[in-house]
């Protein structure tokens, strides 16, 4: 049961993150997991949403969208407004907020836009992993450092085999699909597992979580490299 | 650190499910977890969505909404159209589809509406747990039995303590919020954990999953009772 | 030409109004006319709409919607946004405003939500009649009494016979459909008669108005009972 | 208590209806009640709405809108989409359908557009009265005659006095506002009375209906003149 | 290759502009180019858009829409919201702003509504030409004079022949369609030429511009006449 | 009066077009004019819009949008739905249709998406120039060649000086803004000139057109290079 690109099940695709790709954004990164590619820009704006006024806190939020031809066949632009894209936008926002102490960015809102250039599975995990780099660069503009380093990885069970970083064809065929957002320190930020076409038991969940932490090292390395290049 | 209703951390609120509460729906149930109350109706319709035509399969889908005064202060109706409600609708739909063999309902679509009458935490888990009963009744109208019994339960970490079935005030204060959809046979359908305000490690995840399975017995009992009353 | 439930033409269905059914709303009532059932909640909010600022007056407004499976076959949620529901919302709002001296609620807006649980004809008249009870309870929270007691009743001409409180099957077949909103003191607040499929002459109008006042006694009794229970 | 234009209470404003004002429409009429002016066009189209397919019937429907500067101060175009305009559109549609035997227009839909050029009170009654002329002309294109002649008139109680055909300033001040749609044969099609700021008793209702029939003679005369001019 | 109304190619249709046609608007004009007819109203409002606050300037803007039966077959109202109508609205707004020194109307916004009564080609040029008259009248209400006189004219190449003021049937058949907005002093404000079905060379462009200035004299004369009548 | 990047007035910025940048699209190109960068993808789909069914023709259409951080400060995504973006989308569509004989693509629709990565003036002209390359590649997939080579260029009058290919700061300050779409053979497809803040005479128009043809050679060369690289 080989993978379409010949990878072993527990190996993730090549991770590349290039920082500073946009001339205007306070932080930006192009992040790819194999063929999947996401442009992440972080915009630093003065002001906070109404529910945070006079709270002594800032805010981090995110928007996720797919370019029409990021997909094998063209996707209508309107689809980016729909529920699935909004759900992913909220996931990215929550994940990136875990990286920042909101008191350190009082008076600021940072908007991270994740626009998918090529979608071959794992667009939300590449968005979070690249979005972290864009966010860190924007934080640097106001002299703030992240409190946690954040990455995200997908795992799944395909034909009964646990796999890391599913490509599009694998994701479509998976019995179980699990997305993890995690920190370099070994803690979890988000766990989203779904088994519409199959089921999974607690032991399988534990093994997928373990595998996720193992492969996330590749992402943290690529983030380090990208952020080091900018210094 | 007592809970507001005096419960022990590992205990869920009283579960009540009353079947057959709507005179027109093919299946219906009023489900309450403590004060939280959700009206679930299952509508059996002929026909399937376009993407399933000629597939030999039927479909199950769900819609979740809150009545304006289900909340402490009134919520505007428009909010039910927004992303959060859609995200929960999709979660309920995926969860209930895991209960049915789609080949057994070829040519039919079952729409499960979950309308929250009173929202005191756990509205999505009460929706899934009550929605299962409405769905099972509607399936019975065409002589089909579910392939799995499905329930849902929320867990959380509040002030460092793991708790089951969080009420609204607890949910607002939780560092970690985990929703599990699970089967009576001990398997997982959905895992959605979020730790925006804190983090959790793999061991804590395992303990929460274990607790979820333990307390779900109360829900399965209430479902049995509701479905037995109808026979 | 018997009615489907065996009633005499000039008799209305059993009226039941149960107050205090919602734990959060300042006023609430479940109102049924036979099988037709409407949940009415009154929300007392500080502040008035912009057009009333500095007017020395408060405001009462209403929203009407149907739950998807209140109807024989499922109605799409979007339908509740459309013109018919808005027209009924405005009718309910105007009717309930006639019950209150706006100067007595200066600085407050009371929003009455009428959500139809079961629709078997007469949903707008049950909404107004039950909404009055929810409104009166909310007024009581700020020590204000209604200036008028308000009820609503439908009348119609079916196969040439004048009838009170039409059920769904009668309403669909009626040549003339008349909704009256009236006070306990014998005055009219709203008259809405429509005869798309037939016509009616001024004498028939007078007889229907007379019948409406006669049967409204049942509604006023149920309102009294509901409000007395709360004291 | 004189009226702003010096009329006696029981007199309506000058009625003028000019037919054939649009070069493309199958029927058209410019109808004015005093300064209030409405352009009515009837479009005859092949085909019927889905709910009437294979019914052996045709359909008549209407749309009402106000030009931005029909009002004293400019009204935003978006307002024409809102509930009030839709409610009036439906009223006009029902009223005009009462003029036609739907079996005689099998296979056709007639759309009557009522666009208010100048709004000085009574725009819905002028729309129905002028819309009847446009409709009759369009019917003539397929050799069909109306089964009833339809007109509409507003009445009101202002400072306790019953008045016919209220102008804008009178309408704003009225305790009771009643719109009647009626036939030349003395029957009623629609009765819509509202007394948000006052109340009215059954005897007042009867007197207003009587006055409405009396003044409607002016409208029927103007309709005759307009339709005769075209022959 | 005669024109449908027998005109020579370089001749425009009869231009008629009648000022003061609306009782409420600060300026108004009914403008016709042959059968094409547009109602233009100018509304003078206090206040400026947010981007001009404290700028020492006022603003002029425009909205263009078509009545449903301005066209040979009925056009749905929703179409007026779409891109084409918005594009024409912006063109009219830019054109009319060229007529006014914004410093002279500090604190005011003038909204020019152009509602097409009959559409037989050239609706945007008739809108601008008539809109200028409505605008000039509204400016007069605050004692301001336009700094430029503005008119607009369409030109085209039909079957290889250059023509002025295309009617609908000519516009549909044109290889090249050019709209000019120009001043009485011989300068250009807007040039919009499109040759989807053919192409044109720079020399043809020059000849069309020359022809546009020549025929615009008819429009300036009609504007003078309309504005003189009002003095 | 030097230009911000030191260019002579009659010189355009460096043009770069890279073909084949998207793995899924039938044609794609990244086109930059200086810092301005647009991703163009052409999607070849079977089927034509309803208005062309049974016409023996195919169709080419375009959509233009800006990524949120293509601009100096972030632009909200919703802005891409608005009138300006739609107007540019239509301009691109018309321009690209002039390149293709619609009879040669019978049964196909080609959608060209132009997504602006960086906006520094001239985004619509870079979209058309790069969109041509994407279109030509997609045509090649069905063995069709363009009938015309199409490019677009902006010109303007800034402080009285005619300039080619305006950057953002120049565009904002321009008295006259002219966009030309033209063919390699010296003919015009579209002329869009606007002079809201100034005016221009026919002689200036002619000189700008001449300059546009001169500088377009750079674009045609870049297109040739991009398309040659693919062969």
PDB file of N, CA and C in Angstrom, chain D residues 144-197:
ATOM      1  N   UNK D 144     -58.930  38.867 -23.393  1.00  0.00           N
ATOM      2  CA  UNK D 144     -59.595  38.503 -22.149  1.00  0.00           C
ATOM      3  C   UNK D 144     -60.125  39.760 -21.474  1.00  0.00           C
ATOM      4  N   UNK D 145     -61.282  39.669 -20.848  1.00  0.00           N
ATOM      5  CA  UNK D 145     -61.839  40.791 -20.109  1.00  0.00           C
ATOM      6  C   UNK D 145     -61.754  40.489 -18.609  1.00  0.00           C
ATOM      7  N   UNK D 146     -61.558  41.492 -17.765  1.00  0.00           N
ATOM      8  CA  UNK D 146     -61.578  41.272 -16.316  1.00  0.00           C
ATOM      9  C   UNK D 146     -62.944  40.757 -15.879  1.00  0.00           C
ATOM     10  N   UNK D 147     -62.951  39.978 -14.782  1.00  0.00           N
ATOM     11  CA  UNK D 147     -64.255  39.533 -14.263  1.00  0.00           C
ATOM     12  C   UNK D 147     -64.820  40.520 -13.260  1.00  0.00           C
ATOM     13  N   UNK D 148     -63.982  41.341 -12.668  1.00  0.00           N
ATOM     14  CA  UNK D 148     -64.429  42.378 -11.735  1.00  0.00           C
ATOM     15  C   UNK D 148     -63.642  43.649 -12.009  1.00  0.00           C
ATOM     16  N   UNK D 149     -64.259  44.810 -11.741  1.00  0.00           N
ATOM     17  CA  UNK D 149     -63.532  46.073 -11.764  1.00  0.00           C
ATOM     18  C   UNK D 149     -63.116  46.376 -10.331  1.00  0.00           C
ATOM     19  N   UNK D 150     -61.824  46.679 -10.168  1.00  0.00           N
ATOM     20  CA  UNK D 150     -61.225  46.791  -8.842  1.00  0.00           C
ATOM     21  C   UNK D 150     -60.700  48.210  -8.625  1.00  0.00           C
ATOM     22  N   UNK D 151     -60.951  48.770  -7.448  1.00  0.00           N
ATOM     23  CA  UNK D 151     -60.339  50.045  -7.075  1.00  0.00           C
ATOM     24  C   UNK D 151     -59.944  49.952  -5.607  1.00  0.00           C
ATOM     25  N   UNK D 152     -59.135  50.902  -5.169  1.00  0.00           N
ATOM     26  CA  UNK D 152     -58.717  50.899  -3.763  1.00  0.00           C
ATOM     27  C   UNK D 152     -58.737  52.317  -3.232  1.00  0.00           C
ATOM     28  N   UNK D 153     -59.037  52.442  -1.951  1.00  0.00           N
ATOM     29  CA  UNK D 153     -59.179  53.766  -1.349  1.00  0.00           C
ATOM     30  C   UNK D 153     -58.738  53.687   0.114  1.00  0.00           C
ATOM     31  N   UNK D 154     -58.106  54.752   0.598  1.00  0.00           N
ATOM     32  CA  UNK D 154     -57.728  54.772   2.009  1.00  0.00           C
ATOM     33  C   UNK D 154     -58.717  55.642   2.777  1.00  0.00           C
ATOM     34  N   UNK D 155     -58.930  55.285   4.040  1.00  0.00           N
ATOM     35  CA  UNK D 155     -59.785  56.075   4.926  1.00  0.00           C
ATOM     36  C   UNK D 155     -59.065  56.182   6.251  1.00  0.00           C
ATOM     37  N   UNK D 156     -59.485  57.126   7.052  1.00  0.00           N
ATOM     38  CA  UNK D 156     -58.802  57.259   8.330  1.00  0.00           C
ATOM     39  C   UNK D 156     -59.613  58.054   9.321  1.00  0.00           C
ATOM     40  N   UNK D 157     -59.136  57.996  10.548  1.00  0.00           N
ATOM     41  CA  UNK D 157     -59.731  58.830  11.597  1.00  0.00           C
ATOM     42  C   UNK D 157     -58.621  59.766  12.057  1.00  0.00           C
ATOM     43  N   UNK D 158     -58.836  61.052  11.825  1.00  0.00           N
ATOM     44  CA  UNK D 158     -57.836  62.051  12.193  1.00  0.00           C
ATOM     45  C   UNK D 158     -58.490  63.011  13.177  1.00  0.00           C
ATOM     46  N   UNK D 159     -57.910  63.139  14.328  1.00  0.00           N
ATOM     47  CA  UNK D 159     -58.513  63.965  15.381  1.00  0.00           C
ATOM     48  C   UNK D 159     -59.984  63.625  15.573  1.00  0.00           C
ATOM     49  N   UNK D 160     -60.293  62.323  15.456  1.00  0.00           N
ATOM     50  CA  UNK D 160     -61.662  61.879  15.699  1.00  0.00           C
ATOM     51  C   UNK D 160     -62.603  61.992  14.526  1.00  0.00           C
ATOM     52  N   UNK D 161     -62.142  62.556  13.408  1.00  0.00           N
ATOM     53  CA  UNK D 161     -62.996  62.739  12.232  1.00  0.00           C
ATOM     54  C   UNK D 161     -62.672  61.692  11.176  1.00  0.00           C
ATOM     55  N   UNK D 162     -63.697  61.049  10.618  1.00  0.00           N
ATOM     56  CA  UNK D 162     -63.472  60.083   9.538  1.00  0.00           C
ATOM     57  C   UNK D 162     -63.213  60.826   8.240  1.00  0.00           C
ATOM     58  N   UNK D 163     -62.204  60.436   7.521  1.00  0.00           N
ATOM     59  CA  UNK D 163     -61.806  61.118   6.294  1.00  0.00           C
ATOM     60  C   UNK D 163     -61.525  60.103   5.190  1.00  0.00           C
ATOM     61  N   UNK D 164     -61.677  60.573   3.950  1.00  0.00           N
ATOM     62  CA  UNK D 164     -61.367  59.735   2.795  1.00  0.00           C
ATOM     63  C   UNK D 164     -60.057  60.170   2.154  1.00  0.00           C
ATOM     64  N   UNK D 165     -59.304  59.202   1.614  1.00  0.00           N
ATOM     65  CA  UNK D 165     -58.124  59.452   0.778  1.00  0.00           C
ATOM     66  C   UNK D 165     -57.121  60.374   1.470  1.00  0.00           C
ATOM     67  N   UNK D 166     -56.486  59.864   2.495  1.00  0.00           N
ATOM     68  CA  UNK D 166     -55.574  60.684   3.296  1.00  0.00           C
ATOM     69  C   UNK D 166     -54.291  61.065   2.543  1.00  0.00           C
ATOM     70  N   UNK D 167     -53.955  62.348   2.640  1.00  0.00           N
ATOM     71  CA  UNK D 167     -52.658  62.804   2.136  1.00  0.00           C
ATOM     72  C   UNK D 167     -51.590  62.473   3.180  1.00  0.00           C
ATOM     73  N   UNK D 168     -50.309  62.649   2.785  1.00  0.00           N
ATOM     74  CA  UNK D 168     -49.213  62.206   3.640  1.00  0.00           C
ATOM     75  C   UNK D 168     -49.285  62.783   5.047  1.00  0.00           C
ATOM     76  N   UNK D 169     -49.542  64.090   5.145  1.00  0.00           N
ATOM     77  CA  UNK D 169     -49.544  64.714   6.478  1.00  0.00           C
ATOM     78  C   UNK D 169     -50.714  64.198   7.318  1.00  0.00           C
ATOM     79  N   UNK D 170     -51.836  63.901   6.685  1.00  0.00           N
ATOM     80  CA  UNK D 170     -52.982  63.360   7.413  1.00  0.00           C
ATOM     81  C   UNK D 170     -52.712  61.918   7.852  1.00  0.00           C
ATOM     82  N   UNK D 171     -52.104  61.160   6.961  1.00  0.00           N
ATOM     83  CA  UNK D 171     -51.815  59.752   7.258  1.00  0.00           C
ATOM     84  C   UNK D 171     -50.885  59.651   8.468  1.00  0.00           C
ATOM     85  N   UNK D 172     -49.920  60.545   8.528  1.00  0.00           N
ATOM     86  CA  UNK D 172     -48.960  60.510   9.644  1.00  0.00           C
ATOM     87  C   UNK D 172     -49.632  60.804  10.978  1.00  0.00           C
ATOM     88  N   UNK D 173     -50.709  61.584  10.925  1.00  0.00           N
ATOM     89  CA  UNK D 173     -51.370  62.001  12.155  1.00  0.00           C
ATOM     90  C   UNK D 173     -52.576  61.135  12.516  1.00  0.00           C
ATOM     91  N   UNK D 174     -52.930  60.187  11.652  1.00  0.00           N
ATOM     92  CA  UNK D 174     -54.192  59.461  11.837  1.00  0.00           C
ATOM     93  C   UNK D 174     -54.146  58.503  13.032  1.00  0.00           C
ATOM     94  N   UNK D 175     -55.236  58.430  13.753  1.00  0.00           N
ATOM     95  CA  UNK D 175     -55.369  57.421  14.809  1.00  0.00           C
ATOM     96  C   UNK D 175     -55.678  56.050  14.206  1.00  0.00           C
ATOM     97  N   UNK D 176     -56.444  56.064  13.136  1.00  0.00           N
ATOM     98  CA  UNK D 176     -56.829  54.821  12.471  1.00  0.00           C
ATOM     99  C   UNK D 176     -56.579  54.991  10.979  1.00  0.00           C
ATOM    100  N   UNK D 177     -56.067  53.959  10.368  1.00  0.00           N
ATOM    101  CA  UNK D 177     -55.727  53.977   8.952  1.00  0.00           C
ATOM    102  C   UNK D 177     -56.344  52.726   8.334  1.00  0.00           C
ATOM    103  N   UNK D 178     -57.236  52.903   7.366  1.00  0.00           N
ATOM    104  CA  UNK D 178     -57.947  51.761   6.780  1.00  0.00           C
ATOM    105  C   UNK D 178     -57.808  51.797   5.264  1.00  0.00           C
ATOM    106  N   UNK D 179     -57.337  50.716   4.671  1.00  0.00           N
ATOM    107  CA  UNK D 179     -57.281  50.605   3.218  1.00  0.00           C
ATOM    108  C   UNK D 179     -58.294  49.574   2.769  1.00  0.00           C
ATOM    109  N   UNK D 180     -59.108  49.963   1.809  1.00  0.00           N
ATOM    110  CA  UNK D 180     -60.109  49.048   1.255  1.00  0.00           C
ATOM    111  C   UNK D 180     -59.817  48.793  -0.211  1.00  0.00           C
ATOM    112  N   UNK D 181     -59.922  47.542  -0.609  1.00  0.00           N
ATOM    113  CA  UNK D 181     -59.939  47.198  -2.024  1.00  0.00           C
ATOM    114  C   UNK D 181     -61.326  46.664  -2.292  1.00  0.00           C
ATOM    115  N   UNK D 182     -61.984  47.224  -3.303  1.00  0.00           N
ATOM    116  CA  UNK D 182     -63.398  46.887  -3.473  1.00  0.00           C
ATOM    117  C   UNK D 182     -63.760  46.785  -4.949  1.00  0.00           C
ATOM    118  N   UNK D 183     -64.916  46.207  -5.212  1.00  0.00           N
ATOM    119  CA  UNK D 183     -65.367  46.041  -6.592  1.00  0.00           C
ATOM    120  C   UNK D 183     -66.479  47.047  -6.892  1.00  0.00           C
ATOM    121  N   UNK D 184     -66.677  47.265  -8.159  1.00  0.00           N
ATOM    122  CA  UNK D 184     -67.731  48.179  -8.586  1.00  0.00           C
ATOM    123  C   UNK D 184     -69.111  47.636  -8.174  1.00  0.00           C
ATOM    124  N   UNK D 185     -69.170  46.309  -7.965  1.00  0.00           N
ATOM    125  CA  UNK D 185     -70.440  45.692  -7.587  1.00  0.00           C
ATOM    126  C   UNK D 185     -70.717  45.755  -6.094  1.00  0.00           C
ATOM    127  N   UNK D 186     -69.894  46.465  -5.334  1.00  0.00           N
ATOM    128  CA  UNK D 186     -70.208  46.654  -3.923  1.00  0.00           C
ATOM    129  C   UNK D 186     -69.663  45.592  -2.998  1.00  0.00           C
ATOM    130  N   UNK D 187     -68.674  44.844  -3.458  1.00  0.00           N
ATOM    131  CA  UNK D 187     -68.101  43.837  -2.579  1.00  0.00           C
ATOM    132  C   UNK D 187     -66.662  44.188  -2.208  1.00  0.00           C
ATOM    133  N   UNK D 188     -66.210  43.556  -1.125  1.00  0.00           N
ATOM    134  CA  UNK D 188     -64.868  43.833  -0.620  1.00  0.00           C
ATOM    135  C   UNK D 188     -63.887  42.760  -1.075  1.00  0.00           C
ATOM    136  N   UNK D 189     -62.672  43.178  -1.385  1.00  0.00           N
ATOM    137  CA  UNK D 189     -61.604  42.244  -1.726  1.00  0.00           C
ATOM    138  C   UNK D 189     -60.592  42.195  -0.582  1.00  0.00           C
ATOM    139  N   UNK D 190     -60.235  43.345  -0.055  1.00  0.00           N
ATOM    140  CA  UNK D 190     -59.270  43.439   1.034  1.00  0.00           C
ATOM    141  C   UNK D 190     -59.717  44.527   2.000  1.00  0.00           C
ATOM    142  N   UNK D 191     -59.518  44.277   3.286  1.00  0.00           N
ATOM    143  CA  UNK D 191     -59.749  45.274   4.332  1.00  0.00           C
ATOM    144  C   UNK D 191     -58.514  45.264   5.206  1.00  0.00           C
ATOM    145  N   UNK D 192     -57.813  46.359   5.302  1.00  0.00           N
ATOM    146  CA  UNK D 192     -56.629  46.422   6.163  1.00  0.00           C
ATOM    147  C   UNK D 192     -56.709  47.669   7.016  1.00  0.00           C
ATOM    148  N   UNK D 193     -57.093  47.467   8.260  1.00  0.00           N
ATOM    149  CA  UNK D 193     -57.215  48.606   9.164  1.00  0.00           C
ATOM    150  C   UNK D 193     -56.256  48.453  10.318  1.00  0.00           C
ATOM    151  N   UNK D 194     -55.676  49.559  10.733  1.00  0.00           N
ATOM    152  CA  UNK D 194     -54.669  49.520  11.782  1.00  0.00           C
ATOM    153  C   UNK D 194     -54.862  50.722  12.686  1.00  0.00           C
ATOM    154  N   UNK D 195     -54.777  50.477  14.002  1.00  0.00           N
ATOM    155  CA  UNK D 195     -55.037  51.573  14.949  1.00  0.00           C
ATOM    156  C   UNK D 195     -53.988  51.567  16.042  1.00  0.00           C
ATOM    157  N   UNK D 196     -52.734  51.669  15.624  1.00  0.00           N
ATOM    158  CA  UNK D 196     -51.662  51.591  16.604  1.00  0.00           C
ATOM    159  C   UNK D 196     -51.768  52.715  17.630  1.00  0.00           C
ATOM    160  N   UNK D 197     -52.131  53.905  17.155  1.00  0.00           N
ATOM    161  CA  UNK D 197     -52.151  55.048  18.059  1.00  0.00           C
ATOM    162  C   UNK D 197     -53.523  55.327  18.656  1.00  0.00           C
TER     163      UNK D 197
END
